[in-house]
Short mmCIF file of C-alpha atoms and ligand atoms in Angstrom, two decimals:
data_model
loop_
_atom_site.label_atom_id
_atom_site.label_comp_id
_atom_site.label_asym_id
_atom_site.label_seq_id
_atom_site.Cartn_x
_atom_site.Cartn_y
_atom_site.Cartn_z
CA UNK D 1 -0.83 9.71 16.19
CA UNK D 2 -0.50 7.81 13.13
CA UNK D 3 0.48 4.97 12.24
CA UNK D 4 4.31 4.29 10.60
CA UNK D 5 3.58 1.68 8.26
CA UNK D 6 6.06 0.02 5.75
CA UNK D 7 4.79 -2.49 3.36
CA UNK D 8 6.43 -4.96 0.88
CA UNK D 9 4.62 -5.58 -2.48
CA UNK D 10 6.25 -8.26 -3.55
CA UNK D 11 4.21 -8.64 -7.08
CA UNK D 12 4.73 -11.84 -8.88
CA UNK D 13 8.23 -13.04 -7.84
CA UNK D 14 9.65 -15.85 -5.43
CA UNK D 15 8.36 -19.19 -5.04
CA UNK D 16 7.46 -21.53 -1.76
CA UNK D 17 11.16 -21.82 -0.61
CA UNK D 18 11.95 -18.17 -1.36
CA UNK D 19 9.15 -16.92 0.48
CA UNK D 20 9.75 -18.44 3.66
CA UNK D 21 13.67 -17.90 3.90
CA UNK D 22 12.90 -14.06 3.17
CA UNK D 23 10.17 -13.35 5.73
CA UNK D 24 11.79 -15.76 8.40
CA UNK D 25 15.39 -13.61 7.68
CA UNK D 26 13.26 -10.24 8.64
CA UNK D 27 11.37 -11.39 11.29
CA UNK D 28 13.91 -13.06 13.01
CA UNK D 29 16.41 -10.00 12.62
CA UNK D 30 17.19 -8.41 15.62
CA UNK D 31 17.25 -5.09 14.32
CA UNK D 32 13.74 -5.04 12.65
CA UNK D 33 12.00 -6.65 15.81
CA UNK D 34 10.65 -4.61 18.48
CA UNK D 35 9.92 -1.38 16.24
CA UNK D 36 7.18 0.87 16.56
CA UNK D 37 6.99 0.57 13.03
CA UNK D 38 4.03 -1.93 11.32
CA UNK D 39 5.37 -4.18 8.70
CA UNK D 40 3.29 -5.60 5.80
CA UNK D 41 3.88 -8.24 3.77
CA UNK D 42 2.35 -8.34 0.61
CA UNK D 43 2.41 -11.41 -0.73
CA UNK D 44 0.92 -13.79 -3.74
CA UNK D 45 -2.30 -15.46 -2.87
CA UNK D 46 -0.97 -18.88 -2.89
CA UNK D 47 1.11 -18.02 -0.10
CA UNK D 48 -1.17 -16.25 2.21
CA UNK D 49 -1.42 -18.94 4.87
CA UNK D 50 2.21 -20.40 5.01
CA UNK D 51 3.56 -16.23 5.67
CA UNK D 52 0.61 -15.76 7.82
CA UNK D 53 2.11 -18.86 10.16
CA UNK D 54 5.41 -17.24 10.27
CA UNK D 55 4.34 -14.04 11.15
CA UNK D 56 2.09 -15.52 14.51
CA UNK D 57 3.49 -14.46 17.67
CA UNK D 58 5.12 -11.95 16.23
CA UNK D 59 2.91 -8.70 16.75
CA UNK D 60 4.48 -5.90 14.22
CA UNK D 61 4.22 -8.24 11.03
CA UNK D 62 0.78 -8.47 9.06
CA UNK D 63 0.00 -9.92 5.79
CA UNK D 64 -1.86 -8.27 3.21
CA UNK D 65 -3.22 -9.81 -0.26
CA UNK D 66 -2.33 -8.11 -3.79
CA UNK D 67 -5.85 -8.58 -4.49
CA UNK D 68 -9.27 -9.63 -4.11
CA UNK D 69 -12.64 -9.49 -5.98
CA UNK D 70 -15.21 -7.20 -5.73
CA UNK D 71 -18.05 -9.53 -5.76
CA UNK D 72 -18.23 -11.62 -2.73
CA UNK D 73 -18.80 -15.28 -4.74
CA UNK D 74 -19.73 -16.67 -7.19
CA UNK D 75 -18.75 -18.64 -10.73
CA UNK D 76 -15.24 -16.16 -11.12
CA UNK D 77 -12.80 -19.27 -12.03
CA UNK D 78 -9.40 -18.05 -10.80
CA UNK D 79 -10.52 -15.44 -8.85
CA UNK D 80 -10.27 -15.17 -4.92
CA UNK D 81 -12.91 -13.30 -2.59
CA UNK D 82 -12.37 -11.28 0.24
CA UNK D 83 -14.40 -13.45 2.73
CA UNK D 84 -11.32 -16.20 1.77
CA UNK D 85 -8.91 -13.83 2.22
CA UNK D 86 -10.05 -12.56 5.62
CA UNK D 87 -11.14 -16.07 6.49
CA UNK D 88 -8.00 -17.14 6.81
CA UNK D 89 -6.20 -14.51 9.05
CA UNK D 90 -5.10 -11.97 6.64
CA UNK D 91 -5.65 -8.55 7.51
CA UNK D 92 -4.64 -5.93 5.00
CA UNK D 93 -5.46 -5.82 1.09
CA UNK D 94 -3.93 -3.93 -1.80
CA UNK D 95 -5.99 -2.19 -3.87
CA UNK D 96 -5.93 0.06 -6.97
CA UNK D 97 -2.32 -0.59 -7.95
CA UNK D 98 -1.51 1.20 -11.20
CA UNK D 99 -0.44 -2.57 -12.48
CA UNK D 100 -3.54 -3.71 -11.66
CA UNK D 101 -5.30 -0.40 -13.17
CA UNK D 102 -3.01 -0.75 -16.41
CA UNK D 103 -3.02 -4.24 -17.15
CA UNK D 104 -5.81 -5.68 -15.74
CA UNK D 105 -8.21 -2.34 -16.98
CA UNK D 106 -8.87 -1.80 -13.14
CA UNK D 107 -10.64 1.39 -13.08
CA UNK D 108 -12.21 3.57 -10.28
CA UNK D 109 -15.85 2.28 -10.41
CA UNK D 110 -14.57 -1.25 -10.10
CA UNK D 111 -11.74 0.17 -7.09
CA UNK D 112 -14.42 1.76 -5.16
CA UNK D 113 -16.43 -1.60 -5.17
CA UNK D 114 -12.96 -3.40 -3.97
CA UNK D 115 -12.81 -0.85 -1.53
CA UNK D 116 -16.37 -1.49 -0.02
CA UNK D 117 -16.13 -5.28 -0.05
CA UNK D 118 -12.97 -5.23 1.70
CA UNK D 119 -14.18 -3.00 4.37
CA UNK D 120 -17.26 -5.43 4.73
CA UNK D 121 -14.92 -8.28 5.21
CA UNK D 122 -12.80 -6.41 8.03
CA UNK D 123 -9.46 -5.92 5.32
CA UNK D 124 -7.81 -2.78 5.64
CA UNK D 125 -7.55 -1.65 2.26
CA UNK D 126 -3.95 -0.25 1.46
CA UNK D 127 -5.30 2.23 -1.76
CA UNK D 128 -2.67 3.20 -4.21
CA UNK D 129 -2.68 5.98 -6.52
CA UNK D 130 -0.50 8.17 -8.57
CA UNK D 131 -0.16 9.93 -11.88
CA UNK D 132 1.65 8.78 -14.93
CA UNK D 133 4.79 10.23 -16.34
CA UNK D 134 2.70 12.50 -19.17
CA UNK D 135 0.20 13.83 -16.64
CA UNK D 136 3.01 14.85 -14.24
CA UNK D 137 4.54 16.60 -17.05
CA UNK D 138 1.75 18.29 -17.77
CA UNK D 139 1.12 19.69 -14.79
CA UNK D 140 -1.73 17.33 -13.85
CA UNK D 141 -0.75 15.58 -11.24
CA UNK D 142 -3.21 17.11 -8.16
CA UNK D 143 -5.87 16.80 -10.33
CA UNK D 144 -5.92 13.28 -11.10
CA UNK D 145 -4.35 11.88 -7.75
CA UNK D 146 -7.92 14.49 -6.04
CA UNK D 147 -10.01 12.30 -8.86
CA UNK D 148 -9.00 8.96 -8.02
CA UNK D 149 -9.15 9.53 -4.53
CA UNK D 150 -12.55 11.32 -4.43
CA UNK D 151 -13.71 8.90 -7.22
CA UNK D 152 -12.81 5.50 -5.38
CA UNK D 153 -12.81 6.79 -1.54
CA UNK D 154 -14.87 9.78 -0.60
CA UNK D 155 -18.17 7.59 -1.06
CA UNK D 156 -17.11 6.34 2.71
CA UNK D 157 -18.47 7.39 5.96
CA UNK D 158 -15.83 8.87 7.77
CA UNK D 159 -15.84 5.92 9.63
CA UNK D 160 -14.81 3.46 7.14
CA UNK D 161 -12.36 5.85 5.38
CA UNK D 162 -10.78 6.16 8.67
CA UNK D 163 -9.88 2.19 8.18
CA UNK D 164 -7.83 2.87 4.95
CA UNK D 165 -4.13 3.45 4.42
CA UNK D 166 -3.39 5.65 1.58
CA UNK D 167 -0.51 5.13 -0.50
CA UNK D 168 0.30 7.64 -3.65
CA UNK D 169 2.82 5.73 -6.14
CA UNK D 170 3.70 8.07 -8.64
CA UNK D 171 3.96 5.56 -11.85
CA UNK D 172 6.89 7.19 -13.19
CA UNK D 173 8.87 6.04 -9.58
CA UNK D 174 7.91 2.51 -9.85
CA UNK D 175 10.23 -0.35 -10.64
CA UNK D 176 12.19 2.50 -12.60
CA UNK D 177 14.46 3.41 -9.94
CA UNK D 178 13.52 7.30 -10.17
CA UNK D 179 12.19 8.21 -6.92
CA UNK D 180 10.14 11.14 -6.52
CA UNK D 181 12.10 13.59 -4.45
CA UNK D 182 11.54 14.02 -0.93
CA UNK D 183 10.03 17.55 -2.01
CA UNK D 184 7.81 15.99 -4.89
CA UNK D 185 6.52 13.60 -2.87
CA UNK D 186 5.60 15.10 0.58
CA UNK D 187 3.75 17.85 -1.75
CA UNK D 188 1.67 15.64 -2.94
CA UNK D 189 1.42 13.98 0.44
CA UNK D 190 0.20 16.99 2.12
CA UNK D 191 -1.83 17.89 -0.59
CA UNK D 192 -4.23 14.35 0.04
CA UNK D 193 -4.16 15.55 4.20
CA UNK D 194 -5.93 18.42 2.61
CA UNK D 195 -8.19 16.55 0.65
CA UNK D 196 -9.20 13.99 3.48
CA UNK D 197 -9.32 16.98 5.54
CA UNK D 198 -11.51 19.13 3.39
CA UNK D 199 -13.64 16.31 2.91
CA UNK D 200 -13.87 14.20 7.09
CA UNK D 201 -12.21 16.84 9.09
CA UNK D 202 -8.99 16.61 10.62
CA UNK D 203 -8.87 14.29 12.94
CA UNK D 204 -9.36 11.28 10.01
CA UNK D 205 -7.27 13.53 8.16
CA UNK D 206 -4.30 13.46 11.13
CA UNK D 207 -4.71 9.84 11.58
CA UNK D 208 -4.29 8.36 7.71
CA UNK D 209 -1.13 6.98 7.29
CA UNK D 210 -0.11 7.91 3.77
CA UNK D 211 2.63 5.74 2.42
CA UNK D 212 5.28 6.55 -0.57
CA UNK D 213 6.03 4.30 -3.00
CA UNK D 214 8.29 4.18 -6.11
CA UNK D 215 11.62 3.29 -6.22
CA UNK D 216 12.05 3.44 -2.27
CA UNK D 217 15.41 1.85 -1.11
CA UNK D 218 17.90 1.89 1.95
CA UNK D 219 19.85 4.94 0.25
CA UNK D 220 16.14 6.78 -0.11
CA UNK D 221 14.16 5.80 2.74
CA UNK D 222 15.36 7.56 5.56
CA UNK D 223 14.96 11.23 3.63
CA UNK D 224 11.12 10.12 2.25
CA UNK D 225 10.27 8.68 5.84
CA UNK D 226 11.31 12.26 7.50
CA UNK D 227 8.89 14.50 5.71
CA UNK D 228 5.59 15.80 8.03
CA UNK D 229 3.29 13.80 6.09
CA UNK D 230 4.99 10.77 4.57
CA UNK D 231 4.05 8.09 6.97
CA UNK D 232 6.08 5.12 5.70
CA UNK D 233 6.35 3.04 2.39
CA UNK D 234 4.76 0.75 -0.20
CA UNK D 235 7.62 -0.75 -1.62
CA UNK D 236 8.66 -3.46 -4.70
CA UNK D 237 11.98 -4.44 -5.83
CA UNK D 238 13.34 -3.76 -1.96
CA UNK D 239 11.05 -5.81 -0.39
CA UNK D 240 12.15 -8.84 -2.21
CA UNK D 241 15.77 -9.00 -0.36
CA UNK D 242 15.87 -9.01 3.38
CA UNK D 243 18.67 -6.71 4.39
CA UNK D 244 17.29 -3.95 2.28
CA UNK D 245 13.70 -4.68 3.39
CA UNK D 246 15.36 -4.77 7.03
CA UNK D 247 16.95 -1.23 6.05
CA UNK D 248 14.03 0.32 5.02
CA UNK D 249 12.46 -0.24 8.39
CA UNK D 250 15.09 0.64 10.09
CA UNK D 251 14.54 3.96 8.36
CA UNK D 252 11.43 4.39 9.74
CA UNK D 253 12.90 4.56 13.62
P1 PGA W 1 9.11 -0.39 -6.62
O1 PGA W 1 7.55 -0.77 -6.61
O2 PGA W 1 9.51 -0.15 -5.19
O3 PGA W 1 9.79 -1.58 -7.23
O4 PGA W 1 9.24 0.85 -7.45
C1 PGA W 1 6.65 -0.13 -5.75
C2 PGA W 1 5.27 -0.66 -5.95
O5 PGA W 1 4.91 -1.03 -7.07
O6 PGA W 1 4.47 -0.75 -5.00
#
């Protein structure tokens, strides 16, 4: 079966000290060890390496960028590559954030290459989409969250879609602390098990771990985690403080 997945995005917060007291508080908990449930850090780039030595030796934990490039090299001052990335033990990559598609003009041309040169570099690429407050409204919601998928994704062999994690962040859920109901969101779940179904057939389509993100919390999580095709979480503002990160996996059990 799939995989139960919950990841922490933790954006641009914490420093050095921060960092390290928060994943060393969740990995050494005695309730989040020993789940069947994989955890993901998502971290800043500068502190890739000094998480990634935490999490050795401990098997569930895995540490995912917030971003890469999508050339491989080359005269990008400031930018990081996903050779460096994988190069140096990480193993999971988000991509196609709507922060990164609304302030840094990320659009699905430029995803779909992000996609591919993760995939060359062995990243698992942890895709987010979602629609905005006004297309929701409007009743557009399936239709965009079909476009950016198909737009970015279906280009794949089944093969290497089979390698990504799918997470749909409605962008009116996050960091607003309005959660898409359990009902909202496993609609829109099932509708992308469709979609990856329609398009690779259902055995890639049975084994994608969708995630939900938006607003997820300890007092949420449980409900969002128990719907058929809700596979775990993407989450922000909880990830940043251990006992609710902690919660939130427990959640998952
Ligand atoms: P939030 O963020 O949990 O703070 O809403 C989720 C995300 O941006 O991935």
């Amino acid at each position: 079966m799939r995989k139960q997945i919950v990841a922490g995005n933790w954006k641009m917060n914490l420093d050095a000290i921060e960092a390290k007291t928060l994943v060393s508080e969740i990995i050494n908990s005695p309730t989040s060890a020993g789940t069947g449930t994989e955890v993901i850090f998502g971290v800043p780039s500068i502190f890739l390496t000094s998480i990634l030595d935490l999490v050795k030796g401990h098997p569930s934990f895995h540490v995912a960028a917030q971003n890469i490039h999508q050339e491989p090299n080359g005269a990008y001052t400031g930018e990081i590559s996903a050779n460096m990335v994988a190069s140096v033990g990480v193993s999971h990559v988000i991509i196609g954030h709507s922060e990164r598609r609304q302030y840094f003009g990320e659009d699905d041309a430029l995803l779909a290459k992000k996609i591919c040169i993760a995939l060359e570099y062995s990243l698992t690429p942890i895709f987010c989409l979602g629609e905005d407050l006004a297309q929701r409204e409007s009743g557009q919601t399936f239709d965009v969250v079909r476009d950016q998928l198909a737009n970015t994704a279906f280009g794949l062999s089944a093969e290497e879609f089979s390698k990504l994690i799918i997470a749909y962040e409605p962008v009116w859920a996050i960091g607003t602390g309005k959660t898409a109901s359990p009902e909202q969101a496993q609609e829109v779940h099932a509708y992308l098990r469709r979609l990856i179904e329609g398009k690779y057939g259902k055995k890639v389509a049975d084994e994608t771990s969708i995630l939900y993100g938006g607003s997820v919390k300890p007092s949420n999580a449980a409900e969002l985690f128990s719907c058929e095709d809700i596979d775990g979480g993407l989450v922000g503002g909880a990830s940043l403080k251990s006992e609710d990160f902690i919660s939130i996996i427990q959640a998952m059990e």
